[in-house]
Amino acid sequence: MRKIIDIQKKLLPDLLQVLETRYDILHRIHLEGTVGRRTLAASLNMTERVLRSELELLRAQGLLDTATSGMTLSASGRQLVEEMEPIVKELFGLSDLEEEVRRAFGLKRVIVVPGDSDESDHVKLELGRAGGRVLRDSLSSGDVVAVMGGSTMAHMARHFSIPSQMKENWFVPARGGLGESVDYQANTIASELAKRAGARYRMLHVPDHLSEEAYQTIMQEPNVGEVVDMIRSARIVVHGIGDAVTMARRRKLTEETRDELVKDGALAEAFGYYFDRQGKVVHRMATVGLRLEDIEAAEHVIGIAGGASKGEAIAAVMRFGHDDVLVTDEAAAREALRHI
Amino acid sequence: MRKIIDIQKKLLPDLLQVLETRYDILHRIHLEGTVGRRTLAASLNMTERVLRSELELLRAQGLLDTATSGMTLSASGRQLVEEMEPIVKELFGLSDLEEEVRRAFGLKRVIVVPGDSDESDHVKLELGRAGGRVLRDSLSSGDVVAVMGGSTMAHMARHFSIPSQMKENWFVPARGGLGESVDYQANTIASELAKRAGARYRMLHVPDHLSEEAYQTIMQEPNVGEVVDMIRSARIVVHGIGDAVTMARRRKLTEETRDELVKDGALAEAFGYYFDRQGKVVHRMATVGLRLEDIEAAEHVIGIAGGASKGEAIAAVMRFGHDDVLVTDEAAAREALRHI
DNA sequence: AATCCGTTGGACAAAAAATGTCCCAGTACT
DNA sequence: AGTACTGGGACATTTTTTGTCCAACGGATT
């Protein structure tokens, strides 16, 4: 059953939303027995007119009877509501979860896709696509978008699409090359996103570990300086979330640094910073790019990560408290909630 | 699976229509391999712009790839089309049947609801409702609608609903009282429909069997004459279809007349006329009202009848050839097709 | 090499639909 | 009799959809 809906959802992305509102309407009428349009609108948080259109449809379907004293479910309406109850529970289980996560971490918006990225590549893909949708919705003309690297981000980029081109937008890597495979580098991802959005992009080719002197020198480069300025003005930041130890290894930190990280309780990594359980920054990458204050200034900070194994890391980064939107999967969401 | 689809049909009739067009688009692209927007629009009978909006959505969903040489299904698009096949069949299986019936009898439009009215009252109800929808769609301001009696028509009337009132319309019985129970009389049905449509109605109270003399006298009555004129100018005619013998008995024809009917091969009855297998009129009711030429002149002649037992009668009346729209159920439709 | 056909995407006015708001004439209780 | 509901009508305004053209491009054919 879930499958049918998933299939249909590809063709009718707002299927579930419409289904949910209509069910809510019927359900509420079912509870009230007989109720008027305005009362109903108030209790469902809908404007009168919108509700009215829906009611007209439901009536045309013979699910509602309307009398001068208000509206009542018809026999088939009652039957429908009863049959739907278990289905609704199954279908909208995740939106409850989304709401729970949203509250727990004080976020603006949470998207949870079903499944576990650790288990299935298909879920990873959906996660990427869901991230893409969120990014698309947040995007306004002229925005600068700073993106991080990582495999989830790469998935997102690969399946990003947008209805109309956004020529006035810029995509930039949030940080210099972080020594990962090319496919997963922020530079690559920024450029792929830009191509798919019909937007422009800049790259930032800066080695990972820089001495203070080299850093000063390279920032003098007009090419680099410009890009860094742009990065720091980003209105949207999109980033993955990683496990601290894994990321440290992937970025080839020295063994001493890694030990130090562990000693400091580093648990999670995001946009080049390492966080402990409480969401406190315990370490930062020595490279050019987005600083913490830029993240605070950005209007849309979107975190994307999934898989039960990342649940704790996600919780840590969310506690840091500067994310606005979290896109994750069911397994990670539940795991993150376990870590309060 | 069956269940959720039935629920969706009730709750999301508008979305399912969208689903169908989107599926059609994908399906067609699947067949063509790679095809351009204009070609596609032509073969799908859609205007270019509408198609384009759909294509944009499908691409955003990652189902389509577009190249400069045209559009192709992506891997997930292909998968979707394949997975949807059974679902589409469930959802729209009857539309194939509708098309088949439409062609077989040269009609403008055919609606088939699932099930068999002989078996289940629920199907009768759906049939009535479907008839109501058709009538509603055909209705323009100012139209005169002539309706016949019968239980199916009564069902339709009872569940008729219309988004906005039609004050300029008239509902009239197509014929005088046909000696059935009040609930099923054309008069009753016309008045109920009119009330539900917010329209006006006239009744025609004329006994069934009239001598020529009495006929002339009664037609002099201004009240009667006016209504008859109105009936004869009807732009829309809605009628049930009955089995000849059953109808003859219900209308209390004399035994001799009934024998004569059988001798003449009368099989079906509709709007007071009896038809044989070939759709030829073999007898007519002796009462005031709609004549054959009025039916020919009417722009929308809508026949409503269901149940396997009526299949043959439906086929006979459709062969008569003056109906435009047929509303029936699955069992009757299949049965009617068996009688070519 | 030039031309032609079919492709996608951009642009924009016109038309249609959805929406927010009020109001009216009822009716069922108190 | 009065109050507090009801559904449905009306309508300006906003938003979305739709029809139409056109530009730029790519690949085949001449």
XYZ file of C-alpha atoms (C1' of nucleotides) in Angstrom:
740
model
C 0.000 0.000 0.000
C 2.735 2.382 0.916
C 4.144 1.516 -2.459
C 1.105 2.620 -4.395
C 1.178 5.946 -2.678
C 4.877 6.368 -3.258
C 4.409 5.674 -6.912
C 1.534 8.049 -7.194
C 3.404 10.667 -5.263
C 5.936 10.867 -8.027
C 3.231 11.998 -10.375
C 1.222 13.910 -7.792
C 3.656 15.411 -5.326
C 0.933 17.048 -3.284
C -1.248 13.966 -3.216
C -0.708 13.357 0.454
C -1.318 16.921 1.453
C -4.627 17.060 -0.304
C -5.553 13.658 1.017
C -4.684 14.751 4.484
C -6.702 17.957 4.433
C -9.729 16.243 3.001
C -9.474 13.470 5.497
C -9.056 15.975 8.292
C -12.206 17.722 7.206
C -14.230 14.541 7.116
C -12.713 13.362 10.324
C -13.537 16.533 12.120
C -17.098 16.519 10.900
C -17.294 12.924 11.987
C -16.266 13.933 15.482
C -18.519 16.939 15.727
C -21.516 15.174 14.322
C -22.935 18.197 12.656
C -21.080 21.422 12.301
C -21.085 24.633 10.334
C -18.562 25.916 7.863
C -17.142 28.713 9.968
C -16.791 26.690 13.126
C -15.103 24.045 11.056
C -12.767 26.534 9.411
C -11.693 27.838 12.773
C -11.013 24.439 14.227
C -9.098 23.262 11.171
C -7.149 26.470 10.759
C -8.306 26.986 7.245
C -9.798 30.063 5.706
C -13.461 29.866 5.077
C -13.285 30.025 1.334
C -10.723 27.304 0.883
C -12.618 25.031 3.170
C -15.733 25.810 1.259
C -14.262 24.672 -2.030
C -13.234 21.412 -0.440
C -16.637 20.960 1.079
C -18.265 21.444 -2.274
C -16.118 18.698 -3.714
C -16.787 16.370 -0.828
C -20.458 16.968 -1.176
C -20.348 16.313 -4.893
C -18.695 13.013 -4.011
C -21.622 12.206 -1.801
C -19.584 12.077 1.368
C -21.334 14.981 3.009
C -24.907 15.942 3.547
C -25.672 19.513 4.193
C -28.691 20.785 6.022
C -29.557 24.209 7.283
C -28.278 23.229 10.672
C -24.856 22.308 9.382
C -23.022 19.523 7.679
C -23.057 15.845 8.503
C -21.294 12.854 7.041
C -23.419 10.742 4.766
C -23.440 7.003 5.248
C -20.675 6.516 2.724
C -18.769 9.388 4.278
C -18.816 7.702 7.647
C -17.775 4.444 6.122
C -14.920 6.137 4.318
C -13.602 7.792 7.447
C -13.621 4.513 9.287
C -11.871 2.667 6.521
C -9.288 5.367 6.259
C -8.269 5.508 9.854
C -5.543 2.848 9.728
C -4.363 4.065 6.370
C -3.987 7.607 7.543
C -2.035 6.466 10.512
C 0.411 4.672 8.342
C 0.684 7.430 5.799
C 1.179 10.336 8.101
C 3.234 8.679 10.747
C 6.255 10.551 9.469
C 4.732 13.965 9.702
C 4.238 13.388 13.388
C 7.871 12.457 13.558
C 8.824 15.581 11.637
C 6.915 17.737 14.038
C 8.505 16.024 17.015
C 12.002 16.573 15.703
C 11.192 20.117 14.746
C 10.130 20.928 18.274
C 12.884 19.025 19.975
C 15.564 21.080 18.236
C 13.628 24.285 17.677
C 13.907 24.171 13.919
C 11.836 25.950 11.324
C 11.191 22.935 9.222
C 11.981 19.245 9.231
C 11.643 16.786 6.390
C 11.810 13.090 7.130
C 11.893 10.590 4.291
C 10.926 7.013 5.073
C 13.616 4.376 5.565
C 17.234 4.192 6.611
C 20.060 5.492 4.454
C 22.433 3.042 6.084
C 20.373 0.185 4.776
C 19.348 1.259 1.349
C 20.777 3.429 -1.370
C 17.305 4.201 -2.483
C 16.682 6.058 0.728
C 19.891 8.043 0.231
C 18.636 9.047 -3.132
C 15.289 10.135 -1.806
C 17.048 12.050 0.896
C 19.035 13.894 -1.723
C 15.978 14.645 -3.730
C 14.095 15.860 -0.688
C 17.033 18.121 0.093
C 16.885 19.447 -3.425
C 13.253 20.307 -3.039
C 13.927 22.187 0.153
C 16.726 24.118 -1.461
C 14.552 24.922 -4.437
C 11.796 26.208 -2.203
C 14.181 28.413 -0.283
C 15.790 29.901 -3.350
C 14.967 33.414 -4.421
C 16.495 35.292 -7.277
C 19.884 36.746 -6.442
C 20.630 34.478 -3.528
C 24.127 33.209 -2.954
C 24.152 29.576 -1.930
C 27.112 28.080 -0.122
C 27.295 24.300 -0.209
C 29.425 21.733 1.525
C 30.696 18.427 0.198
C 29.923 14.847 1.031
C 28.085 11.986 -0.550
C 24.619 13.133 0.504
C 25.244 16.547 -0.948
C 26.463 14.905 -4.121
C 23.228 12.962 -4.394
C 21.298 16.108 -3.975
C 23.239 17.887 -6.662
C 22.878 15.040 -9.093
C 19.110 15.102 -8.882
C 18.555 18.771 -8.426
C 16.135 20.394 -10.784
C 14.317 23.633 -10.941
C 11.342 24.822 -12.977
C 12.934 27.954 -14.368
C 16.518 29.041 -14.610
C 17.969 31.246 -11.954
C 20.515 33.304 -13.773
C 20.984 35.769 -10.978
C 22.050 33.188 -8.440
C 25.469 32.056 -7.402
C 26.549 28.728 -6.047
C 29.792 28.597 -4.161
C 31.591 25.993 -2.085
C 31.372 26.846 1.590
C 35.008 25.946 2.067
C 38.141 25.170 0.142
C 38.864 21.714 -1.176
C 38.572 19.348 1.716
C 40.670 16.564 0.349
C 37.896 14.204 -0.569
C 37.306 12.463 -3.834
C 36.403 14.901 -6.567
C 32.798 13.770 -6.807
C 32.143 14.688 -3.223
C 34.027 17.970 -3.115
C 32.145 21.146 -2.396
C 33.560 22.672 -5.574
C 32.121 19.937 -7.740
C 28.789 20.100 -6.036
C 28.507 23.850 -6.334
C 29.220 23.670 -10.020
C 26.776 20.843 -10.645
C 24.039 22.620 -8.758
C 24.717 25.815 -10.650
C 24.528 24.041 -13.977
C 21.259 22.419 -13.076
C 19.810 25.656 -11.822
C 21.011 27.633 -14.794
C 22.940 29.749 -12.312
C 26.553 30.881 -12.010
C 29.229 29.504 -9.753
C 32.673 30.181 -8.410
C 35.178 27.682 -7.222
C 37.632 27.916 -4.420
C 40.862 26.045 -4.949
C 42.723 26.242 -1.716
C 44.714 23.482 -0.116
C 43.567 22.117 3.185
C 46.198 22.823 5.738
C 47.674 26.283 5.524
C 50.203 28.031 7.632
C 49.133 31.455 8.830
C 51.586 33.022 6.415
C 50.371 31.082 3.433
C 46.825 31.889 4.437
C 47.489 35.615 4.382
C 49.202 35.344 1.044
C 46.484 33.386 -0.615
C 43.757 35.676 0.643
C 45.535 38.491 -1.162
C 44.775 36.727 -4.429
C 41.880 38.720 -5.887
C 40.339 35.538 -7.235
C 40.281 33.910 -3.851
C 39.339 37.007 -1.914
C 36.325 37.680 -4.103
C 35.010 34.193 -3.740
C 35.514 34.214 -0.016
C 33.594 37.484 0.242
C 30.807 35.917 -1.725
C 30.785 32.850 0.474
C 30.553 34.987 3.535
C 27.524 36.798 2.163
C 25.635 33.590 1.470
C 21.954 33.777 2.294
C 21.567 30.017 2.042
C 23.909 27.372 3.391
C 23.453 23.709 2.667
C 25.546 21.170 4.466
C 25.831 17.509 5.318
C 26.498 16.177 8.773
C 29.158 13.627 9.593
C 30.489 11.528 12.351
C 33.549 13.294 13.802
C 35.952 10.364 13.735
C 35.040 9.279 10.247
C 35.376 12.779 8.911
C 38.684 13.327 10.647
C 40.038 10.211 9.042
C 38.655 11.063 5.626
C 40.253 14.459 5.801
C 43.511 12.886 6.804
C 43.994 14.731 10.041
C 47.080 13.695 11.932
C 46.730 11.062 14.554
C 47.444 13.585 17.298
C 44.671 15.853 16.154
C 42.313 12.927 16.010
C 43.174 11.898 19.531
C 42.679 15.434 20.648
C 39.261 15.503 19.007
C 38.218 12.377 20.831
C 39.542 13.749 24.092
C 37.459 16.901 23.604
C 34.382 14.787 23.045
C 34.006 15.622 19.356
C 31.123 13.678 18.024
C 29.881 15.377 14.909
C 31.173 17.426 12.030
C 29.425 19.982 9.896
C 30.681 22.818 7.693
C 34.235 22.210 8.854
C 33.511 22.452 12.543
C 33.561 19.662 15.108
C 30.896 19.503 17.777
C 30.580 17.659 21.048
C 27.447 16.083 22.444
C 26.143 19.428 23.655
C 26.591 21.070 20.303
C 29.625 23.029 21.437
C 32.356 23.647 18.877
C 35.487 21.823 19.978
C 37.591 22.161 16.883
C 37.633 23.753 13.476
C 39.215 22.944 10.174
C 42.082 25.131 9.252
C 40.849 26.265 5.906
C 39.380 29.212 4.106
C 35.656 29.790 3.896
C 32.507 30.139 5.894
C 32.926 31.190 9.497
C 30.531 30.616 12.342
C 29.322 34.191 12.229
C 28.463 33.785 8.549
C 26.323 30.813 9.407
C 24.577 32.783 12.048
C 23.937 35.494 9.498
C 22.638 33.169 6.810
C 18.885 33.058 6.559
C 18.482 29.467 5.501
C 20.830 26.920 6.962
C 19.841 23.538 5.666
C 21.304 20.340 7.097
C 20.986 17.102 5.203
C 21.945 13.729 6.634
C 20.442 10.327 7.119
C 21.073 6.842 8.435
C 20.692 5.526 11.948
C 24.450 5.752 12.451
C 24.313 9.509 12.048
C 21.485 10.091 14.458
C 23.682 11.146 17.330
C 25.802 13.415 15.166
C 22.701 15.055 13.834
C 21.443 15.654 17.339
C 24.758 17.280 18.263
C 24.802 19.629 15.298
C 21.153 20.547 15.772
C 21.917 21.447 19.349
C 24.504 23.846 18.056
C 21.357 25.668 17.109
C 22.054 27.553 13.940
C 20.303 25.272 11.524
C 16.892 26.233 10.222
C 15.938 23.176 8.252
C 16.820 19.531 8.694
C 16.342 16.945 5.994
C 16.825 13.433 7.256
C 15.446 9.927 7.143
C 13.238 8.022 9.473
C 15.973 5.995 11.155
C 18.177 9.003 11.818
C 15.264 11.056 13.079
C 14.316 8.443 15.637
C 17.913 7.999 16.687
C 18.424 11.738 17.030
C 15.379 11.954 19.264
C 16.822 9.269 21.523
C 19.716 11.641 22.231
C 17.234 14.244 23.375
C -4.577 -2.179 -2.854
C -8.100 -2.247 -4.135
C -9.172 -0.488 -1.013
C -6.858 2.429 -1.112
C -7.676 2.996 -4.725
C -11.357 3.079 -3.989
C -10.717 5.566 -1.252
C -8.723 7.746 -3.543
C -11.450 7.668 -6.116
C -13.819 9.066 -3.564
C -11.556 11.550 -1.982
C -9.338 12.663 -4.827
C -11.308 12.530 -8.037
C -9.686 15.677 -9.324
C -6.169 14.514 -8.605
C -6.748 11.193 -10.275
C -7.610 12.961 -13.451
C -4.317 14.757 -13.259
C -2.650 11.461 -12.531
C -4.099 10.023 -15.678
C -2.846 12.759 -17.946
C 0.596 12.611 -16.405
C 0.697 8.895 -16.791
C -0.443 9.208 -20.365
C 2.383 11.582 -21.043
C 5.000 9.301 -19.580
C 3.490 6.315 -21.270
C 3.563 7.982 -24.620
C 7.138 9.076 -24.219
C 7.952 5.543 -23.171
C 6.507 4.278 -26.420
C 8.111 6.878 -28.637
C 11.511 6.585 -27.045
C 12.480 10.176 -27.566
C 10.098 12.829 -28.723
C 9.663 16.574 -28.795
C 7.128 18.694 -27.083
C 5.075 19.663 -30.104
C 4.864 16.195 -31.549
C 3.841 14.949 -28.155
C 1.208 17.630 -27.746
C -0.327 16.684 -31.056
C -0.460 12.987 -30.312
C -1.907 13.519 -26.856
C -4.416 16.140 -27.914
C -3.107 18.677 -25.506
C -2.124 22.229 -26.125
C 1.549 22.832 -26.074
C 1.573 25.068 -23.053
C -0.393 22.756 -20.830
C 1.760 19.856 -21.790
C 4.772 21.946 -21.099
C 3.751 22.673 -17.553
C 3.253 18.992 -16.972
C 6.590 18.180 -18.513
C 8.301 20.671 -16.253
C 6.804 18.980 -13.264
C 7.699 15.529 -14.470
C 11.230 16.647 -15.044
C 11.397 18.202 -11.600
C 10.340 14.815 -10.292
C 13.269 13.289 -12.075
C 11.174 11.154 -14.368
C 12.213 12.805 -17.582
C 15.499 13.671 -19.141
C 15.514 16.361 -21.706
C 18.086 16.763 -24.381
C 18.192 19.073 -27.326
C 16.883 16.276 -29.484
C 13.795 15.741 -27.376
C 12.675 14.110 -24.186
C 13.315 10.624 -22.887
C 12.267 8.805 -19.772
C 14.900 8.631 -17.088
C 15.614 5.317 -15.461
C 13.183 6.048 -12.651
C 10.660 7.272 -15.184
C 10.777 3.968 -16.977
C 10.492 2.117 -13.723
C 7.535 4.215 -12.732
C 5.654 3.571 -15.933
C 6.115 -0.126 -15.485
C 5.119 -0.136 -11.858
C 2.091 1.954 -12.559
C 0.606 -0.268 -15.183
C -1.481 -2.382 -12.820
C -2.451 0.642 -10.774
C -3.596 2.526 -13.796
C -5.606 -0.451 -14.842
C -7.365 -0.490 -11.513
C -7.906 3.206 -11.556
C -8.984 3.721 -15.089
C -9.848 0.239 -16.263
C -13.401 1.252 -16.842
C -12.439 4.029 -19.160
C -11.379 1.443 -21.724
C -14.783 -0.122 -21.391
C -16.366 3.282 -21.712
C -14.523 3.942 -24.904
C -15.504 0.579 -26.292
C -19.176 1.149 -25.601
C -18.968 4.664 -26.910
C -17.655 3.462 -30.225
C -19.952 0.476 -30.489
C -23.026 2.676 -30.318
C -21.623 5.861 -31.737
C -22.254 7.925 -28.630
C -20.687 11.182 -27.570
C -19.882 10.105 -24.075
C -20.191 7.015 -21.925
C -19.801 6.753 -18.173
C -19.405 3.340 -16.604
C -19.428 2.940 -12.835
C -17.933 -0.226 -11.358
C -20.185 -3.068 -10.231
C -23.628 -4.416 -11.003
C -26.807 -2.609 -10.008
C -28.664 -5.908 -9.921
C -26.380 -7.106 -7.179
C -25.852 -4.116 -5.003
C -27.832 -1.052 -4.069
C -24.595 0.739 -3.598
C -23.935 0.514 -7.303
C -27.390 1.891 -8.083
C -26.598 4.823 -5.933
C -23.299 5.438 -7.667
C -25.032 5.171 -10.987
C -27.487 7.816 -9.958
C -24.749 10.052 -8.757
C -22.766 9.613 -11.920
C -25.881 10.505 -13.884
C -26.213 13.616 -11.788
C -22.678 14.641 -12.607
C -23.301 14.215 -16.296
C -26.456 16.259 -16.123
C -24.684 18.939 -14.165
C -21.921 19.117 -16.735
C -24.383 19.415 -19.593
C -26.424 22.130 -17.981
C -26.167 25.700 -19.183
C -28.165 28.611 -17.947
C -31.627 28.754 -19.460
C -31.817 25.127 -20.514
C -35.041 23.228 -20.243
C -34.501 19.711 -18.937
C -37.075 16.999 -19.547
C -36.795 13.990 -17.267
C -38.430 10.594 -17.184
C -39.353 8.532 -14.161
C -38.061 5.307 -12.743
C -36.015 4.197 -9.775
C -32.664 5.053 -11.303
C -33.841 8.534 -12.128
C -35.130 8.868 -8.593
C -31.721 7.960 -7.238
C -30.167 10.549 -9.429
C -32.556 13.214 -8.277
C -32.057 12.374 -4.646
C -28.315 12.891 -4.839
C -28.160 15.661 -7.342
C -26.104 18.639 -6.374
C -24.777 21.601 -8.164
C -22.166 24.178 -7.203
C -24.268 27.256 -7.882
C -27.943 27.704 -8.336
C -29.452 27.789 -11.784
C -32.401 30.083 -11.461
C -32.960 30.384 -15.176
C -33.464 26.694 -15.757
C -36.612 24.652 -15.942
C -37.142 21.021 -15.105
C -40.187 19.331 -16.574
C -41.433 15.748 -16.742
C -40.991 14.348 -20.221
C -44.417 12.768 -20.104
C -47.577 12.776 -18.053
C -47.972 10.642 -14.975
C -47.106 7.114 -15.913
C -48.962 5.399 -13.153
C -46.014 4.449 -11.054
C -45.512 5.038 -7.389
C -45.165 8.723 -6.593
C -41.487 8.507 -5.730
C -40.637 7.267 -9.174
C -42.865 9.536 -11.200
C -41.362 11.972 -13.642
C -43.226 14.802 -11.946
C -41.682 14.079 -8.592
C -38.247 13.745 -10.072
C -38.467 16.983 -12.017
C -39.474 18.843 -8.911
C -36.767 17.314 -6.758
C -34.096 18.079 -9.322
C -35.348 21.623 -9.653
C -35.229 22.158 -5.915
C -31.713 20.838 -5.709
C -30.578 22.929 -8.621
C -32.286 26.043 -7.360
C -34.253 26.010 -10.611
C -37.937 26.184 -11.509
C -40.201 23.335 -12.544
C -43.594 22.594 -14.018
C -45.656 19.483 -13.547
C -47.870 17.693 -15.951
C -50.853 15.997 -14.437
C -52.407 13.980 -17.186
C -53.897 10.520 -16.844
C -52.315 7.698 -18.730
C -54.777 6.386 -21.225
C -56.676 9.096 -23.036
C -59.259 8.931 -25.740
C -58.523 11.151 -28.743
C -61.325 13.441 -27.655
C -60.146 13.782 -24.105
C -56.660 14.399 -25.415
C -57.793 17.321 -27.532
C -59.738 18.773 -24.656
C -56.951 18.548 -22.177
C -54.452 20.079 -24.559
C -56.700 23.120 -24.697
C -56.038 23.697 -21.028
C -53.546 26.565 -21.038
C -51.711 25.038 -18.113
C -51.156 21.778 -19.907
C -50.464 23.279 -23.287
C -47.749 25.539 -21.907
C -45.980 22.734 -20.156
C -46.148 20.546 -23.225
C -44.641 23.306 -25.313
C -41.871 23.622 -22.823
C -41.281 19.892 -22.815
C -41.021 19.867 -26.569
C -38.408 22.599 -26.505
C -36.193 20.731 -24.050
C -32.512 20.995 -24.826
C -31.656 18.196 -22.417
C -33.528 14.928 -21.979
C -32.664 12.474 -19.231
C -34.261 9.064 -19.219
C -33.985 5.594 -17.768
C -34.124 2.431 -19.795
C -36.327 -0.500 -18.943
C -37.098 -4.020 -19.947
C -40.224 -3.935 -22.180
C -42.226 -6.600 -20.395
C -41.506 -5.300 -16.943
C -42.428 -1.793 -17.916
C -45.604 -2.888 -19.628
C -46.685 -4.666 -16.499
C -45.782 -1.802 -14.241
C -47.790 0.557 -16.380
C -50.717 -1.796 -16.272
C -51.099 -2.273 -19.998
C -53.846 -4.689 -20.923
C -52.886 -8.291 -21.482
C -53.673 -7.975 -25.193
C -51.325 -5.047 -25.612
C -48.623 -6.917 -23.761
C -49.006 -9.928 -26.007
C -48.853 -7.640 -28.997
C -45.668 -6.091 -27.710
C -44.045 -9.470 -27.323
C -45.218 -10.468 -30.790
C -43.618 -7.343 -32.223
C -40.352 -8.212 -30.524
C -40.428 -5.352 -28.046
C -37.449 -5.646 -25.818
C -36.759 -2.293 -24.306
C -38.579 0.790 -23.169
C -37.423 4.349 -22.932
C -39.247 7.675 -22.816
C -42.554 5.948 -23.400
C -41.499 4.137 -26.549
C -40.915 0.435 -26.963
C -38.006 -0.827 -29.037
C -37.127 -4.151 -30.587
C -33.706 -5.698 -30.795
C -32.740 -3.518 -33.732
C -33.709 -0.327 -31.983
C -36.848 0.106 -34.048
C -39.891 1.634 -32.356
C -42.643 -0.983 -32.199
C -45.064 0.757 -29.898
C -45.639 3.976 -28.067
C -47.408 4.982 -24.916
C -50.608 6.828 -25.440
C -49.860 9.868 -23.412
C -48.965 13.510 -23.636
C -45.385 14.667 -23.808
C -42.136 14.316 -25.620
C -42.342 13.013 -29.181
C -39.648 11.283 -31.143
C -38.920 14.407 -33.139
C -38.355 16.340 -29.925
C -35.809 13.804 -28.881
C -34.059 14.134 -32.175
C -34.027 17.890 -31.710
C -32.691 17.793 -28.161
C -28.984 18.463 -27.878
C -28.232 16.246 -24.914
C -30.112 13.002 -24.617
C -28.816 11.183 -21.567
C -29.719 7.575 -20.867
C -29.169 6.110 -17.435
C -29.530 2.442 -16.622
C -27.544 -0.336 -15.010
C -27.573 -3.984 -14.037
C -26.678 -6.993 -16.128
C -30.357 -7.720 -16.659
C -30.777 -4.462 -18.526
C -27.815 -4.914 -20.826
C -29.823 -6.078 -23.771
C -32.451 -3.373 -23.360
C -29.715 -0.773 -23.203
C -28.211 -2.110 -26.404
C -31.613 -1.887 -28.125
C -32.239 1.699 -27.093
C -28.727 2.736 -28.012
C -29.237 1.273 -31.435
C -32.227 3.523 -31.793
C -29.472 6.032 -32.105
C -30.709 9.256 -30.646
C -28.931 9.132 -27.339
C -25.827 11.199 -26.851
C -24.678 10.050 -23.457
C -25.035 6.737 -21.685
C -24.500 6.304 -17.979
C -24.393 2.681 -16.945
C -22.590 0.172 -14.787
C -19.910 -2.319 -15.535
C -22.161 -5.364 -15.719
C -24.676 -3.714 -18.020
C -21.953 -2.308 -20.238
C -20.388 -5.733 -20.782
C -23.765 -7.278 -21.374
C -24.735 -4.578 -23.846
C -21.530 -5.189 -25.768
C -22.352 -8.879 -26.032
C -25.434 -7.874 -27.992
C -23.270 -6.007 -30.421
C 28.784 25.294 -46.201
C 24.127 26.610 -46.127
C 19.538 25.463 -45.175
C 15.844 23.402 -42.976
C 13.420 21.117 -39.569
C 12.437 20.057 -34.952
C 14.056 20.814 -30.371
C 13.864 23.459 -25.652
C 13.197 27.630 -22.994
C 12.094 32.545 -22.308
C 8.641 36.031 -22.230
C 4.313 38.065 -21.592
C -0.490 39.281 -22.077
C -4.951 37.343 -21.497
C -7.999 34.323 -19.355
C -9.385 31.500 -15.692
C -9.337 29.869 -11.104
C -8.640 30.341 -6.265
C -9.064 33.123 -2.352
C -10.356 36.449 1.301
C -14.340 38.983 2.915
C -18.968 40.374 3.713
C -23.450 39.908 3.593
C -28.167 37.853 3.509
C -31.914 35.108 4.558
C -32.949 31.506 6.886
C -33.612 28.179 11.229
C -32.966 25.981 15.506
C -32.521 26.623 19.877
C -33.147 29.487 24.301
C -38.876 37.310 20.743
C -34.079 37.028 20.531
C -29.642 35.011 19.786
C -26.300 32.497 17.572
C -25.797 29.599 14.497
C -26.325 27.865 9.561
C -25.401 27.556 4.024
C -25.035 30.058 -0.005
C -24.486 34.466 -2.936
C -21.462 38.067 -4.427
C -17.397 40.250 -5.675
C -12.820 42.422 -5.779
C -8.247 40.798 -5.638
C -4.658 37.758 -6.047
C -2.579 33.826 -8.059
C -2.254 30.382 -11.488
C -2.893 28.650 -15.882
C -2.930 29.073 -20.616
C -2.185 30.583 -25.479
C 1.160 32.535 -28.460
C 5.484 34.065 -30.266
C 10.036 34.057 -30.622
C 15.121 33.139 -29.986
C 18.766 30.052 -29.802
C 20.485 25.690 -30.768
C 21.673 21.081 -32.895
C 21.638 17.744 -36.240
C 20.395 16.183 -40.600
C 20.033 17.060 -45.527
C 20.915 19.433 -49.490
